[in-house]
Tab-separated table of C-alpha atoms in Angstrom:
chain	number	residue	atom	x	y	z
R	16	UNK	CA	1.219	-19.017	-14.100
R	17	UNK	CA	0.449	-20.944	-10.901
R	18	UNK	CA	3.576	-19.576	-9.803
R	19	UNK	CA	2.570	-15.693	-10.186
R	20	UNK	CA	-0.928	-16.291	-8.921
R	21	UNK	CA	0.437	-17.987	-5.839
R	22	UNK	CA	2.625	-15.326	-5.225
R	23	UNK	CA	0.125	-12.800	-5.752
R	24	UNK	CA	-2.176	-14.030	-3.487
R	25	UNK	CA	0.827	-13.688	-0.832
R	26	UNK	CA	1.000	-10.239	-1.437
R	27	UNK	CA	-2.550	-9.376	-1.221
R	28	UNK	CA	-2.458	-11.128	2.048
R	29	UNK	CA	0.795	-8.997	3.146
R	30	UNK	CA	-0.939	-5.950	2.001
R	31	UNK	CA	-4.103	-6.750	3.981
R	32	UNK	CA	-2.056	-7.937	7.064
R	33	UNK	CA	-0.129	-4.507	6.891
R	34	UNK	CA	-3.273	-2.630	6.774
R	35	UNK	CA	-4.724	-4.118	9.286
R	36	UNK	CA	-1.644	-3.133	11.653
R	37	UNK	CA	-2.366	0.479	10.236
R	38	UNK	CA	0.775	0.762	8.711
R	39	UNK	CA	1.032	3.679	6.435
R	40	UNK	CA	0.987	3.430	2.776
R	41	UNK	CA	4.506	4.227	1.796
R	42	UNK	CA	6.159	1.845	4.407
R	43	UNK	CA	3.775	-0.690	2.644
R	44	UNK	CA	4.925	0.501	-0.812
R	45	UNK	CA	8.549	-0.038	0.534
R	46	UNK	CA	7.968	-3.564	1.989
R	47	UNK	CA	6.349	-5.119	-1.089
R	48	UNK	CA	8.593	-3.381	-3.375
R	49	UNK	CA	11.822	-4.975	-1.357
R	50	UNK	CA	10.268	-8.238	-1.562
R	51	UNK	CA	9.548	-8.221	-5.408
R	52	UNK	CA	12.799	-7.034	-5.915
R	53	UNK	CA	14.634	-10.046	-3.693
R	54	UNK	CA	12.025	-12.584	-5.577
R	55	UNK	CA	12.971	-11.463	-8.949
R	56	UNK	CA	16.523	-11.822	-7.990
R	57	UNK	CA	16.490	-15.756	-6.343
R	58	UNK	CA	13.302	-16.603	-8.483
R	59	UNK	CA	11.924	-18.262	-5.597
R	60	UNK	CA	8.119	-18.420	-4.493
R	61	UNK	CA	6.997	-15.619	-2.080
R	62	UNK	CA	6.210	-18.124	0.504
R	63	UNK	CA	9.031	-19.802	0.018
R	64	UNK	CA	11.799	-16.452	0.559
R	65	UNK	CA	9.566	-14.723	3.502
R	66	UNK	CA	7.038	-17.324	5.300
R	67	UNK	CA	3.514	-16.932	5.755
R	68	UNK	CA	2.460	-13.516	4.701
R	69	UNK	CA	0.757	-12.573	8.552
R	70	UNK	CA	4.084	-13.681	10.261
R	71	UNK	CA	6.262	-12.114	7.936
R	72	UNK	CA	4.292	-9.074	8.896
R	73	UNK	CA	4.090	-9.289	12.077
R	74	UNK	CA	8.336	-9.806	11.648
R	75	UNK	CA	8.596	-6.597	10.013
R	76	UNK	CA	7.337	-4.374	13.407
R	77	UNK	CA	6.545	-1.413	10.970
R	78	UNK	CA	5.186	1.682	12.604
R	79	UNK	CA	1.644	2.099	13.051
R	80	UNK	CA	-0.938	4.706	13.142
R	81	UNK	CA	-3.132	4.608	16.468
R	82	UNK	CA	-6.385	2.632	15.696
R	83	UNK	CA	-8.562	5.556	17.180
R	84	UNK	CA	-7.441	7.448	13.983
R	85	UNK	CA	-9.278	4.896	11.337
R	86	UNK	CA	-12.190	4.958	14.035
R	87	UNK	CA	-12.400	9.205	14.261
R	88	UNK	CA	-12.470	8.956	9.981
R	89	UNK	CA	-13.766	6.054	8.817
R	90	UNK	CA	-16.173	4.501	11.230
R	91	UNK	CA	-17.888	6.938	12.624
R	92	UNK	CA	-19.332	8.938	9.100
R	93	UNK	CA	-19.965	5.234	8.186
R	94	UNK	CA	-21.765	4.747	11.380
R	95	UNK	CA	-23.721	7.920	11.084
R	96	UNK	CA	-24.745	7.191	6.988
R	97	UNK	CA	-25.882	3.919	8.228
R	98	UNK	CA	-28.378	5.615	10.763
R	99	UNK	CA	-29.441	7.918	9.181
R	100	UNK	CA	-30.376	5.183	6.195
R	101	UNK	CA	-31.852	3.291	8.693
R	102	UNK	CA	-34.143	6.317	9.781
R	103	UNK	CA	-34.612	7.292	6.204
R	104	UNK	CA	-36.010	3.476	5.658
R	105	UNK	CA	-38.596	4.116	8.883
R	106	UNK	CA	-40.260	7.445	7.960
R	107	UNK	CA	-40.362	6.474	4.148
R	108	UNK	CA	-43.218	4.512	4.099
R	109	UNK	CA	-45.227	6.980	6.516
R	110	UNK	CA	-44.512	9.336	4.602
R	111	UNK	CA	-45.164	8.523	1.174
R	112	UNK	CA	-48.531	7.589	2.729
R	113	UNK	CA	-49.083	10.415	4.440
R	114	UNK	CA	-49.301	8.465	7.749
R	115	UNK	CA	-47.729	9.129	11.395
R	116	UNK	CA	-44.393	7.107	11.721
R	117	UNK	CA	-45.584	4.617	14.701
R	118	UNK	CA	-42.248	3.345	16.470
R	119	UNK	CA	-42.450	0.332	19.376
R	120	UNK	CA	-39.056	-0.537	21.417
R	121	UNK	CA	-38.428	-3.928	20.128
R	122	UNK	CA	-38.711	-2.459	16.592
R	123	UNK	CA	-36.308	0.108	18.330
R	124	UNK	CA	-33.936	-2.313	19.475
R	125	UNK	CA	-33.929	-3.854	16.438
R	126	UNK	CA	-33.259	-1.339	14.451
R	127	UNK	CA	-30.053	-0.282	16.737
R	128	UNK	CA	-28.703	-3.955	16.244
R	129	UNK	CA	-26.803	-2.635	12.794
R	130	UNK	CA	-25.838	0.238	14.472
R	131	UNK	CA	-24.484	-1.116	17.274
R	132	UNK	CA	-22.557	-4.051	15.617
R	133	UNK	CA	-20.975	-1.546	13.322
R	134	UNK	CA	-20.194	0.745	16.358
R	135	UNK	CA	-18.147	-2.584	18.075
R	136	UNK	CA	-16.536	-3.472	15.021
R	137	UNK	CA	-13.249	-2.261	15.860
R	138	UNK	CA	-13.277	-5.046	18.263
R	139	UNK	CA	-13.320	-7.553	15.905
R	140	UNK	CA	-12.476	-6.225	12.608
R	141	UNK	CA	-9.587	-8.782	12.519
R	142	UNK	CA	-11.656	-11.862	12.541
R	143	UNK	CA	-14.617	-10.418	10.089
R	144	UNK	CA	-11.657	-9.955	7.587
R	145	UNK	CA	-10.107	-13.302	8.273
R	146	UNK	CA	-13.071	-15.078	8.419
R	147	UNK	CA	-15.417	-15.020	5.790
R	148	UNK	CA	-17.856	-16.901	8.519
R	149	UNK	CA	-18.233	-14.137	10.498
R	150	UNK	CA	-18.999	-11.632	7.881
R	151	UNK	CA	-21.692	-13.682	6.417
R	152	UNK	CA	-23.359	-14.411	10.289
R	153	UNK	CA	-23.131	-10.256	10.745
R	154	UNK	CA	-24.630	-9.529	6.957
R	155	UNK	CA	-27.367	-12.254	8.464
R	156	UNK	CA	-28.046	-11.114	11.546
R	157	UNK	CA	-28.283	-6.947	10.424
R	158	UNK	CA	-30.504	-8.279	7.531
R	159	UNK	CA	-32.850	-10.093	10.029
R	160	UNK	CA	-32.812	-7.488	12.315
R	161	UNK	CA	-33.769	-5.404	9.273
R	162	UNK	CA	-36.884	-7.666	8.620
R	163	UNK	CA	-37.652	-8.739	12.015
R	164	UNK	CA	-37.855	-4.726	12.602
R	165	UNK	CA	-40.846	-4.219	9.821
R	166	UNK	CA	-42.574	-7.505	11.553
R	167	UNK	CA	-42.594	-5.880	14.783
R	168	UNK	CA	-43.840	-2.644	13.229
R	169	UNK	CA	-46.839	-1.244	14.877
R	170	UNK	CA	-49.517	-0.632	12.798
R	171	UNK	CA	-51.820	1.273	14.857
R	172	UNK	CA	-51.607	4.024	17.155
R	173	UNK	CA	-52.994	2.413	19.947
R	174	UNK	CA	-49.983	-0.617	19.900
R	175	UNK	CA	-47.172	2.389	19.318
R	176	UNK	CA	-44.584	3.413	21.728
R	177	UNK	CA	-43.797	6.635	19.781
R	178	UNK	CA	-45.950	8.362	16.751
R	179	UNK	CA	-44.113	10.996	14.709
R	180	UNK	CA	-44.387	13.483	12.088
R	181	UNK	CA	-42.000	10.949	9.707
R	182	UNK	CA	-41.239	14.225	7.301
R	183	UNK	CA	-38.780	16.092	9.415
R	184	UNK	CA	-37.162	12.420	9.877
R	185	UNK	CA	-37.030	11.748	6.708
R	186	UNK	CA	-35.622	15.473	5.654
R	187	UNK	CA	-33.526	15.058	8.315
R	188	UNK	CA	-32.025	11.459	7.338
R	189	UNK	CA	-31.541	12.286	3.379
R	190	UNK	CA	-29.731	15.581	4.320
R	191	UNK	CA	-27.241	13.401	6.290
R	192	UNK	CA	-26.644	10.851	3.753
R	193	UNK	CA	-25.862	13.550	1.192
R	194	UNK	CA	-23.800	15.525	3.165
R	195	UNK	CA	-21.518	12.677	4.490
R	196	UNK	CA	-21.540	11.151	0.846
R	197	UNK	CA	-20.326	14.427	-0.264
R	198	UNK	CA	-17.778	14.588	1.983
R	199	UNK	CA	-16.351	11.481	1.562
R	200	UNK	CA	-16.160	12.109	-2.061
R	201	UNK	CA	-14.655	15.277	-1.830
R	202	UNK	CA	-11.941	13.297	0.954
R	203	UNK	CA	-11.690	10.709	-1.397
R	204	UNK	CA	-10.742	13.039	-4.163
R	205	UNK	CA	-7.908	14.870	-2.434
R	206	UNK	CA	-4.657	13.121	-3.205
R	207	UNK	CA	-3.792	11.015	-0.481
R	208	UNK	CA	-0.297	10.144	1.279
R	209	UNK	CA	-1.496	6.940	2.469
R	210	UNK	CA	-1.861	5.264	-1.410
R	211	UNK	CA	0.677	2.397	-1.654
R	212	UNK	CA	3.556	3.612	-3.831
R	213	UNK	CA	5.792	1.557	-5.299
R	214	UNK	CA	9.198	3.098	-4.687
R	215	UNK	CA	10.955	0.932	-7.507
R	216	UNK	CA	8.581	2.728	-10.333
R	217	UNK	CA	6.721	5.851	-7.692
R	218	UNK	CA	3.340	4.864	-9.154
R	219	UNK	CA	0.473	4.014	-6.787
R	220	UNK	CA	-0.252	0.623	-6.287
R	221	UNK	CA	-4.220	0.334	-7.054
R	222	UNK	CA	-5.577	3.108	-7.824
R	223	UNK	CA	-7.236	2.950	-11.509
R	224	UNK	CA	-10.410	4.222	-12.663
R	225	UNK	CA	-11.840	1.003	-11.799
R	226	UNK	CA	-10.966	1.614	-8.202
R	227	UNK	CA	-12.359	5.126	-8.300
R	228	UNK	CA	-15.275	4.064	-9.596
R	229	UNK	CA	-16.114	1.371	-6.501
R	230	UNK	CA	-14.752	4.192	-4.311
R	231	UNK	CA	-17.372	6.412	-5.895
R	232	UNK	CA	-20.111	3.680	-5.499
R	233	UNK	CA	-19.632	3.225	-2.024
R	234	UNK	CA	-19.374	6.653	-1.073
R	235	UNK	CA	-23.089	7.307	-2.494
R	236	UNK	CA	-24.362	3.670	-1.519
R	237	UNK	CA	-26.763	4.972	1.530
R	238	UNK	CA	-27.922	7.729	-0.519
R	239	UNK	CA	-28.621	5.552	-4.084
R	240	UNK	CA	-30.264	2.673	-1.839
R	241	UNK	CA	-32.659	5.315	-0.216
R	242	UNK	CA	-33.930	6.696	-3.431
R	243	UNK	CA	-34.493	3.056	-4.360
R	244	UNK	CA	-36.303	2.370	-0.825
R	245	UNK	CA	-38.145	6.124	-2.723
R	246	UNK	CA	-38.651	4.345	-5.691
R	247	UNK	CA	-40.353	1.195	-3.927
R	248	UNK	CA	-42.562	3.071	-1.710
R	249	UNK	CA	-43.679	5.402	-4.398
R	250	UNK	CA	-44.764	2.085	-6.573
R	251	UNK	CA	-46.456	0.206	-3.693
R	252	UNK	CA	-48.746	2.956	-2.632
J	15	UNK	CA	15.296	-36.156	23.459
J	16	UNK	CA	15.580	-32.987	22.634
J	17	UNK	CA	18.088	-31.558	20.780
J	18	UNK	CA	19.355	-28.010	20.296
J	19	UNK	CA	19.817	-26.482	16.630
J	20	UNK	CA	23.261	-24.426	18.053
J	21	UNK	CA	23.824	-23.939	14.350
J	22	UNK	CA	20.525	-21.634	14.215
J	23	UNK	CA	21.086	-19.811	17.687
J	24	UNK	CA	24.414	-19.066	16.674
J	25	UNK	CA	23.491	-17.591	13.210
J	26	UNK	CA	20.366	-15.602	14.787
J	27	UNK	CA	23.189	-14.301	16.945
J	28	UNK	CA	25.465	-13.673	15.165
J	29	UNK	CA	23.873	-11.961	11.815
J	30	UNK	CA	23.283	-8.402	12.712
J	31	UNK	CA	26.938	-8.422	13.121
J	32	UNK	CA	27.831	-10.515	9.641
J	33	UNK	CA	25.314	-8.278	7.864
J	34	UNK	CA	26.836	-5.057	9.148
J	35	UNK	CA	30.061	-6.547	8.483
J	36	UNK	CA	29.044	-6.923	4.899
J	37	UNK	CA	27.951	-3.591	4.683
J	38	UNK	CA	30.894	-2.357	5.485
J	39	UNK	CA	31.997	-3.272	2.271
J	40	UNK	CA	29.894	-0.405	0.189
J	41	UNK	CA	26.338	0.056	-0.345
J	42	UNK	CA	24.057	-3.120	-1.386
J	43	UNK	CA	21.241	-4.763	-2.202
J	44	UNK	CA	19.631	-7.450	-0.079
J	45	UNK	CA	20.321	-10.019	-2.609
J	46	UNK	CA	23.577	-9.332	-2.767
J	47	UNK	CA	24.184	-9.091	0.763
J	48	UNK	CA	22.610	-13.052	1.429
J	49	UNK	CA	25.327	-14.130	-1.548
J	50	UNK	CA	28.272	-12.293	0.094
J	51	UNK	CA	26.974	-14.038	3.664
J	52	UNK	CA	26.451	-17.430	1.585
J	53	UNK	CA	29.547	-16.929	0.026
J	54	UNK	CA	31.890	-16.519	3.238
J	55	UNK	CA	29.974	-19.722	4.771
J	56	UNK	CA	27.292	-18.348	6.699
J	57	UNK	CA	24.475	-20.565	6.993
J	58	UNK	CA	21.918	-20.051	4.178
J	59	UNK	CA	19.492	-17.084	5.078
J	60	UNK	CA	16.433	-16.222	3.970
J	61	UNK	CA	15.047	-12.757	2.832
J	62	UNK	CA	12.112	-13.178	5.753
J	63	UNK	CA	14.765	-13.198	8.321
J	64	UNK	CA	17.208	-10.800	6.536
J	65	UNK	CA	14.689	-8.077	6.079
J	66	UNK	CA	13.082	-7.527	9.347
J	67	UNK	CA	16.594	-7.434	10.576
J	68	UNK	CA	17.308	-4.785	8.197
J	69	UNK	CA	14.039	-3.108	9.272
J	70	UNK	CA	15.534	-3.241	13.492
J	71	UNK	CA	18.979	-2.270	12.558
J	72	UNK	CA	17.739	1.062	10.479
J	73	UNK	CA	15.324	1.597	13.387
J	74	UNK	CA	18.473	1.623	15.246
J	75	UNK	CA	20.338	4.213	13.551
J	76	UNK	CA	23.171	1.811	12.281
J	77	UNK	CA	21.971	0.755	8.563
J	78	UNK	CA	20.083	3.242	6.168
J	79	UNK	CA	18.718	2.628	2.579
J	80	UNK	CA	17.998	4.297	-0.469
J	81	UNK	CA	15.923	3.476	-3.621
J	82	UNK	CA	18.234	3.848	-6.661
J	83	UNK	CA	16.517	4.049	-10.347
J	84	UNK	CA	18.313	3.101	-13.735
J	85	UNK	CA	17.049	3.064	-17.006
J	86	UNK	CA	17.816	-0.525	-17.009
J	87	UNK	CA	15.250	-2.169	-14.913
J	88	UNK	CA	13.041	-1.103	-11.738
J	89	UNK	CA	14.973	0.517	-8.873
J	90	UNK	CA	17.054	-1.134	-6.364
J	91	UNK	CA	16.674	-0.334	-2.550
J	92	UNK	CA	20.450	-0.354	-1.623
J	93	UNK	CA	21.400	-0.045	2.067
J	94	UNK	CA	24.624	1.294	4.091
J	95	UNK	CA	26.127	1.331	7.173
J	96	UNK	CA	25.842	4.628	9.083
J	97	UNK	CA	29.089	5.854	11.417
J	98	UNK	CA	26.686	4.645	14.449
J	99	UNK	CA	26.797	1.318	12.821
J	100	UNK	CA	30.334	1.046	12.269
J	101	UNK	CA	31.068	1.945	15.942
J	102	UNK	CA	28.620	-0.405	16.685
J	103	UNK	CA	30.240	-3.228	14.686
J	104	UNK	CA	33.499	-2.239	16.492
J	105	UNK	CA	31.559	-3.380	20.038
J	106	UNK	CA	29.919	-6.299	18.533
J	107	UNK	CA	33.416	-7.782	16.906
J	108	UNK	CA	34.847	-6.520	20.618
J	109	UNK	CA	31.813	-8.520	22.580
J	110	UNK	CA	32.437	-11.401	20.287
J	111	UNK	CA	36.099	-11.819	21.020
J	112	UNK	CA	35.444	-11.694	24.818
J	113	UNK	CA	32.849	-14.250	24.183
J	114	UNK	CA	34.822	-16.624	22.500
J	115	UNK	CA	37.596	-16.222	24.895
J	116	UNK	CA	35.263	-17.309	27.461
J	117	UNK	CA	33.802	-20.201	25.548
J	118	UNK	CA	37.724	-21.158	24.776
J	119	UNK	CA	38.983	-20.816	28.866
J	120	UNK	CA	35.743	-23.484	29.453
J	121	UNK	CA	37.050	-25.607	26.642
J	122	UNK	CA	40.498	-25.772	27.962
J	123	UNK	CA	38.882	-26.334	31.460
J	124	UNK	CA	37.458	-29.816	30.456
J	125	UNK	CA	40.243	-31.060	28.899
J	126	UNK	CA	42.368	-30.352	31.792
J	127	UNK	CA	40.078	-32.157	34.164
J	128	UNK	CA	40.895	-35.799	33.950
């Protein structure tokens, strides 16, 4: 049991090290289906057979998509979904209450900080993913940005850098959610050639209903936490 | 001081050769091939060196491999030599030979030299 769960933490770690070298599905298919094969024939640990899962990766010098591909489909629509939440989360409140939407720069600024953290991620993708550390400082610092941003909030005219009509905004912002949420879903439903096959059995790797379900989630996350942001507003009025 | 493992420069040097060698033999399976190598008293290899080389030498045009299914059990990912391989065997077993000859003239060298 120890064993199996040793071993299959290995080969979540291989996966993950292959995917984050953008190597496409199938050649990841092929690699972990080679190594469960050579396992099941010596009975020896994954460890044990191939080294540390990173360094048997990096061994393996499988081709690689360019990074700026990931970037161009990934996190870009993410980028915008998160923007236009962010927006969305700005002109609610005016709106519901019929109010201008006063903005200051250092509200600005701190609004951008997500934005701009998720824009540079590419740069250090590795480490978030490595590191649960870092992921947890960058959930803190976005989420104090978040607050800091409503503190710094004017709340009259007078103290505002900008006051808007927060409708069009807000239009503007849900539109953009639900049309990059429906896209996604509709990518996300298309059978895709970069699943992880298993050429021993040619089934896909991970892809149950469990998995479409999360996929599902997280496609419509921007647009089901804005209705809630809706919902709150609504109440507190 | 330090000391040099010769037994593991030699065998990184010499196993794309051995393992095309082996191939030569008819398709197989990367088990198999480390027991034929193990068996004919190459040094014992493991599948995290014996794969990436696998991976270079099909990037090279000299070994290929195929997934073969039975009803028996899950498929097996057999690999063979291509022609380009065997005529690059030929210059390894050929640059091998010249090697050794040299390694044998320096040998006879020092034990001429009193």
């Amino acid at each position: 049991m120890m064993h199996e769960t040793t071993d299959k933490k290995w080969f979540d770690e291989l996966v993950l090290e292959l995917r984050l070298r953008q190597v496409h599905g199938s050649a990841i298919g092929d690699t972990v289906a080679s190594a469960h094969e050579l396992l099941a024939d010596t009975g020896q640990r994954a460890e044990e057979a191939f080294g540390p899962a990173r360094v048997y990766a990096a061994a393996l010098e499988l081709p690689s998509a360019p990074q700026h591909e990931w970037v161009r489909r990934a996190l870009w629509p993410s980028l915008l979904g998160l923007l236009a939440f962010l927006l969305f989360n700005q002109a609610v409140v005016s709106a519901v209450r019929s109010e201008q939407m006063l903005v200051s720069p250092a509200q600005l600024a701190l609004v951008a900080t997500p934005v701009v953290l998720i824009a540079l991620l590419p740069l250090y993708l590795t480490a978030v993913i490595r590191r649960i550390w870092v992921l947890i400082a960058l959930s803190a610092i976005c989420a104090l940005a978040g607050l800091l941003s409503g503190v710094v909030a004017p709340t009259t005219p007078a103290g505002a850098w900008l006051a808007i009509d927060p409708l069009p905004w807000l239009i503007g912002s849900a539109l953009t959610m639900v049309v990059l949420s429906t896209m996604n879903t509709i990518r996300s439903l298309r059978p895709n050639n970069d699943d992880i096959l298993d050429p021993r059995s040619t089934t896909t790797h991970s892809n149950g209903t469990g998995t479409k379900v999360v996929v599902l989630i997280t496609n419509w996350l921007f647009p089901i936490l804005a209705l809630a942001m809706l919902g709150l507003a609504l109440s507190f009025r | 001081m330090h000391e040099i493992d010769w037994q593991q420069e030699l065998t990184r040097a010499a196993l794309p050769h051995a393992v095309l060698a082996v191939l030569t033999n008819g398709e197989m399976h990367g088990y198999a091939m480390l027991e034929v190598l193990s068996s004919r008293g190459f040094p014992k290899i493991k599948g995290g060196t014996l794969y990436p080389l696998l991976k270079r030498l099909e990037d090279q045009g000299l070994v290929g491999h195929e997934w073969q299914h039975d009803t028996a059990g899950p498929g097996r990912k057999q690999f063979t030599i291509t022609e380009h391989g065997r005529r690059e065997l030929a210059r390894a077993a050929n640059a091998w030979s010249q090697m050794d000859e040299v390694l044998k003239n320096f040998r006879a060298d020092r034990q001429e030299t009193p």
